[in-house]
Amino acid sequence: AQSVTQLDSQVPVFEEAPVELRCNYSSSVSVYLFWYVQYPNQGLQLLLKYLSGSTLVKGINGFEAEFNKSQTSFHLRKPSVHISDTAEYFCAVSDILTTNKLIFGTGTLLAVQP
Amino acid sequence: DTGVSQNPRHKITKRGQNVTFRCDPISEHNRLYWYRQTLGQGPEFLTYFQNEAQLEKSRLLSDRFSAERPKGSFSTLEIQRTEQGDSAMYLCASNSIGTRSGRTDTQYFGPGTRLTVL
């Protein structure tokens, strides 16, 4: 079984500052890793994903994430945030063999202030 | 490619009533997933289909819940005798595994159906 931990329920940050949203996972098998973003009253949009290869993954809207197998982490970063980045961010895993269900963390609200 | 669509977007019902939601996946996708998201939580897996076959159901899916995908295209999720605890956002997602069009590990989500049980 897999589990995902997002320790920060809310991250306040000023506009144009850098931000890191933390994600740690637990799994007895190899996994795929994903970050999704959810704007109010909307579905989830994929930001980026790690399937294999380079551990630094670049996604949309200037976000990137680094897969660290030894620390079982997949932290999301952006060097300079905008007001429009205010949203809920979810980290998720799925196991490589079956790639069916996604297991999500509880989410981190990124609150960008002017 | 018009994306995943869900109907209705909002549903308000009284406790004890039955409700049905519909999901139309991306047309070439053979896998379809249902998730439930309550306030302040991440989505939780409910069930998934490959074509018309329902391959896995979560323990969250009580016997009041039933899902179908009769022709391997759209899917319906029915909740019978709704309870206040069923109030949540119900999300549908789709992708492709093992088809001629290849493998799409990314699940694409619809906008969700928000259910409120009074």
Tab-separated table of C-alpha atoms in Angstrom:
chain	number	residue	atom	x	y	z
A	1	ALA	CA	0.000	0.000	0.000
A	2	GLN	CA	1.063	3.560	-0.595
A	3	SER	CA	0.560	6.751	1.390
A	4	VAL	CA	1.356	10.421	0.813
A	5	THR	CA	2.110	13.061	3.425
A	6	GLN	CA	1.878	16.773	2.811
A	7	LEU	CA	2.933	18.252	6.120
A	8	ASP	CA	2.005	21.849	5.331
A	9	SER	CA	-1.731	22.440	5.138
A	10	GLN	CA	-1.200	26.080	4.198
A	11	VAL	CA	1.792	28.026	2.894
A	12	PRO	CA	1.518	31.824	2.859
A	13	VAL	CA	4.029	33.599	0.638
A	14	PHE	CA	4.465	37.059	-0.844
A	15	GLU	CA	4.243	37.623	-4.573
A	16	GLU	CA	7.563	37.120	-6.452
A	17	ALA	CA	9.052	35.131	-3.557
A	18	PRO	CA	10.215	31.517	-4.019
A	19	VAL	CA	8.151	28.666	-2.610
A	20	GLU	CA	8.562	24.979	-1.812
A	21	LEU	CA	5.642	22.647	-1.116
A	22	ARG	CA	6.706	19.446	0.583
A	23	CYS	CA	5.597	15.926	-0.270
A	24	ASN	CA	6.787	12.646	1.230
A	25	TYR	CA	5.501	9.239	0.274
A	26	SER	CA	5.614	5.696	1.550
A	27	SER	CA	5.491	2.633	-0.677
A	28	SER	CA	6.807	-0.923	-0.750
A	29	VAL	CA	6.903	-0.866	-4.566
A	30	SER	CA	8.162	1.554	-7.189
A	31	VAL	CA	5.782	4.415	-7.853
A	32	TYR	CA	4.941	7.164	-10.275
A	33	LEU	CA	4.642	10.632	-8.697
A	34	PHE	CA	2.371	13.512	-9.620
A	35	TRP	CA	1.538	17.060	-8.582
A	36	TYR	CA	-1.943	18.364	-9.366
A	37	VAL	CA	-3.374	21.857	-8.818
A	38	GLN	CA	-6.998	22.609	-7.979
A	39	TYR	CA	-8.516	26.057	-8.313
A	40	PRO	CA	-11.719	26.823	-6.370
A	41	ASN	CA	-14.722	24.772	-7.485
A	42	GLN	CA	-12.779	23.112	-10.273
A	43	GLY	CA	-11.319	19.696	-11.026
A	44	LEU	CA	-7.633	18.824	-10.826
A	45	GLN	CA	-5.077	19.883	-13.410
A	46	LEU	CA	-1.757	18.097	-13.809
A	47	LEU	CA	1.264	20.285	-13.022
A	48	LEU	CA	3.992	17.709	-13.549
A	49	LYS	CA	4.830	14.032	-13.166
A	50	TYR	CA	7.803	11.751	-12.544
A	51	LEU	CA	7.735	8.387	-14.270
A	52	SER	CA	11.433	7.613	-14.778
A	53	GLY	CA	14.690	9.210	-15.935
A	54	SER	CA	15.904	12.593	-14.738
A	55	THR	CA	14.937	13.249	-11.151
A	56	LEU	CA	14.316	16.949	-11.823
A	57	VAL	CA	10.995	17.384	-13.539
A	58	LYS	CA	9.719	20.606	-15.058
A	59	GLY	CA	6.025	21.301	-15.379
A	60	ILE	CA	3.603	23.980	-16.411
A	61	ASN	CA	3.434	27.534	-15.043
A	62	GLY	CA	7.134	27.534	-14.072
A	63	PHE	CA	6.861	24.770	-11.455
A	64	GLU	CA	9.434	22.021	-11.006
A	65	ALA	CA	9.878	19.097	-8.652
A	66	GLU	CA	12.735	16.825	-7.652
A	67	PHE	CA	12.345	13.124	-6.967
A	68	ASN	CA	14.553	11.930	-4.113
A	69	LYS	CA	14.326	8.174	-3.745
A	70	SER	CA	16.474	7.921	-0.606
A	71	GLN	CA	14.342	10.479	1.208
A	72	THR	CA	11.106	9.325	-0.471
A	73	SER	CA	10.291	12.913	-1.299
A	74	PHE	CA	8.924	14.818	-4.272
A	75	HIS	CA	8.932	18.494	-3.283
A	76	LEU	CA	7.411	21.115	-5.582
A	77	ARG	CA	9.199	24.415	-6.166
A	78	LYS	CA	8.729	27.678	-7.987
A	79	PRO	CA	11.376	30.445	-7.973
A	80	SER	CA	8.884	33.340	-8.157
A	81	VAL	CA	5.163	33.024	-7.459
A	82	HIS	CA	2.273	35.099	-8.787
A	83	ILE	CA	-1.082	35.938	-7.278
A	84	SER	CA	-2.633	33.593	-9.840
A	85	ASP	CA	-0.765	30.633	-8.284
A	86	THR	CA	-3.087	30.787	-5.277
A	87	ALA	CA	-4.730	27.350	-5.243
A	88	GLU	CA	-4.723	23.941	-3.549
A	89	TYR	CA	-1.839	21.674	-4.538
A	90	PHE	CA	-2.025	17.884	-4.254
A	91	CYS	CA	0.791	15.372	-4.397
A	92	ALA	CA	-0.172	11.865	-5.541
A	93	VAL	CA	1.389	8.458	-6.218
A	94	SER	CA	0.384	5.392	-8.173
A	95	ASP	CA	2.223	2.076	-8.274
A	96	ILE	CA	4.130	1.266	-11.454
A	97	LEU	CA	2.818	-2.255	-11.952
A	98	THR	CA	-0.880	-1.518	-12.032
A	99	THR	CA	-0.993	2.295	-12.476
A	100	ASN	CA	-4.618	2.395	-11.575
A	101	LYS	CA	-5.693	4.393	-8.586
A	102	LEU	CA	-3.998	7.577	-7.443
A	103	ILE	CA	-3.304	7.995	-3.741
A	104	PHE	CA	-3.429	11.674	-2.804
A	105	GLY	CA	-2.068	13.707	0.059
A	106	THR	CA	-4.338	16.032	2.004
A	107	GLY	CA	-3.247	19.040	-0.017
A	108	THR	CA	-1.420	22.311	0.595
A	109	LEU	CA	-3.114	25.653	0.130
A	110	LEU	CA	-0.662	28.081	-1.456
A	111	ALA	CA	-1.805	31.578	-0.487
A	112	VAL	CA	0.078	34.251	-2.436
A	113	GLN	CA	-0.171	37.727	-0.947
A	114	PRO	CA	0.600	41.014	-2.728
B	1	ASP	CA	-10.258	16.192	-27.528
B	2	THR	CA	-12.881	17.925	-25.452
B	3	GLY	CA	-11.668	16.733	-22.067
B	4	VAL	CA	-13.553	14.875	-19.362
B	5	SER	CA	-17.059	16.170	-18.710
B	6	GLN	CA	-19.335	15.570	-15.749
B	7	ASN	CA	-23.013	16.242	-15.234
B	8	PRO	CA	-24.575	17.732	-13.290
B	9	ARG	CA	-22.034	20.151	-11.843
B	10	HIS	CA	-24.089	20.623	-8.699
B	11	LYS	CA	-26.760	18.485	-7.070
B	12	ILE	CA	-28.757	19.277	-3.945
B	13	THR	CA	-30.931	16.502	-2.592
B	14	LYS	CA	-32.760	15.505	0.536
B	15	ARG	CA	-31.587	12.675	2.732
B	16	GLY	CA	-32.967	9.349	1.576
B	17	GLN	CA	-33.261	10.291	-2.091
B	18	ASN	CA	-31.349	8.566	-4.895
B	19	VAL	CA	-28.964	10.504	-7.136
B	20	THR	CA	-27.108	9.643	-10.324
B	21	PHE	CA	-24.048	11.338	-11.806
B	22	ARG	CA	-22.656	10.968	-15.300
B	23	CYS	CA	-19.078	11.094	-16.556
B	24	ASP	CA	-17.978	11.286	-20.187
B	25	PRO	CA	-14.256	10.497	-20.488
B	26	ILE	CA	-11.849	11.564	-23.219
B	27	SER	CA	-13.033	9.552	-26.213
B	28	GLU	CA	-10.033	7.287	-26.817
B	29	HIS	CA	-9.409	6.523	-23.146
B	30	ASN	CA	-10.194	2.971	-22.012
B	31	ARG	CA	-9.851	3.544	-18.264
B	32	LEU	CA	-12.265	5.557	-16.162
B	33	TYR	CA	-11.917	6.346	-12.438
B	34	TRP	CA	-14.220	7.755	-9.758
B	35	TYR	CA	-12.929	9.646	-6.721
B	36	ARG	CA	-14.622	11.411	-3.824
B	37	GLN	CA	-13.284	14.584	-2.254
B	38	THR	CA	-14.599	15.963	1.013
B	39	LEU	CA	-13.888	19.464	2.283
B	40	GLY	CA	-10.256	20.007	3.183
B	41	GLN	CA	-9.149	16.567	1.999
B	42	GLY	CA	-7.493	15.091	-1.032
B	43	PRO	CA	-9.493	12.956	-3.451
B	44	GLU	CA	-10.066	9.347	-2.382
B	45	PHE	CA	-10.323	6.492	-4.878
B	46	LEU	CA	-13.733	4.849	-5.207
B	47	THR	CA	-13.606	2.568	-8.261
B	48	TYR	CA	-12.276	2.186	-11.775
B	49	PHE	CA	-13.196	0.582	-15.103
B	50	GLN	CA	-11.189	-0.746	-17.976
B	51	ASN	CA	-13.580	-0.596	-20.920
B	52	GLU	CA	-16.864	-1.888	-19.462
B	53	ALA	CA	-15.285	-4.053	-16.744
B	54	GLN	CA	-15.217	-2.732	-13.174
B	55	LEU	CA	-11.812	-3.926	-11.959
B	56	GLU	CA	-11.529	-2.522	-8.441
B	57	LYS	CA	-13.801	-1.065	-5.782
B	58	SER	CA	-12.687	0.725	-2.641
B	59	ARG	CA	-14.040	-0.164	0.772
B	60	LEU	CA	-15.404	3.399	0.722
B	61	LEU	CA	-17.921	2.227	-1.872
B	62	SER	CA	-20.724	0.944	0.346
B	63	ASP	CA	-23.574	-1.141	-1.050
B	64	ARG	CA	-25.577	2.071	-1.495
B	65	PHE	CA	-23.152	3.061	-4.261
B	66	SER	CA	-23.136	1.501	-7.706
B	67	ALA	CA	-21.178	2.427	-10.805
B	68	GLU	CA	-21.578	1.285	-14.380
B	69	ARG	CA	-19.889	1.763	-17.708
B	70	PRO	CA	-22.177	-0.263	-19.955
B	71	LYS	CA	-20.610	0.313	-23.370
B	72	GLY	CA	-17.126	1.207	-22.273
B	73	SER	CA	-17.713	4.879	-22.942
B	74	PHE	CA	-19.581	7.071	-20.403
B	75	SER	CA	-20.072	5.994	-16.806
B	76	THR	CA	-22.737	6.597	-14.167
B	77	LEU	CA	-22.377	6.651	-10.395
B	78	GLU	CA	-25.585	6.137	-8.431
B	79	ILE	CA	-26.027	6.688	-4.708
B	80	GLN	CA	-29.162	5.202	-3.176
B	81	ARG	CA	-30.765	6.445	0.060
B	82	THR	CA	-28.356	9.364	0.344
B	83	GLU	CA	-27.001	10.358	3.748
B	84	GLN	CA	-25.550	13.676	4.882
B	85	GLY	CA	-22.133	12.041	4.998
B	86	ASP	CA	-22.328	11.539	1.226
B	87	SER	CA	-21.981	15.303	0.707
B	88	ALA	CA	-18.771	15.734	-1.260
B	89	MET	CA	-17.286	16.509	-4.660
B	90	TYR	CA	-17.372	13.468	-6.924
B	91	LEU	CA	-14.554	13.504	-9.469
B	92	CYS	CA	-14.141	11.444	-12.609
B	93	ALA	CA	-10.856	10.862	-14.438
B	94	SER	CA	-9.731	8.894	-17.478
B	95	ASN	CA	-6.587	7.588	-19.185
B	96	SER	CA	-5.394	4.875	-21.566
B	97	ILE	CA	-3.546	1.703	-20.678
B	98	GLY	CA	-2.600	-1.007	-23.160
B	99	THR	CA	-4.369	0.339	-26.226
B	100	ARG	CA	-3.115	0.909	-29.742
B	101	SER	CA	-2.918	4.607	-28.984
B	102	GLY	CA	-0.374	3.745	-26.325
B	103	ARG	CA	-0.138	4.267	-22.621
B	104	THR	CA	-1.128	7.451	-20.867
B	105	ASP	CA	-0.182	7.273	-17.232
B	106	THR	CA	-1.617	10.689	-16.510
B	107	GLN	CA	-5.202	10.716	-15.311
B	108	TYR	CA	-7.198	13.630	-16.713
B	109	PHE	CA	-9.887	14.929	-14.398
B	110	GLY	CA	-13.308	16.380	-15.050
B	111	PRO	CA	-14.680	19.436	-13.193
B	112	GLY	CA	-16.541	17.290	-10.664
B	113	THR	CA	-20.107	17.044	-9.377
B	114	ARG	CA	-20.694	18.692	-6.025
B	115	LEU	CA	-23.346	16.826	-4.011
B	116	THR	CA	-25.080	18.433	-1.052
B	117	VAL	CA	-27.382	16.228	1.009
B	118	LEU	CA	-29.767	18.185	3.248
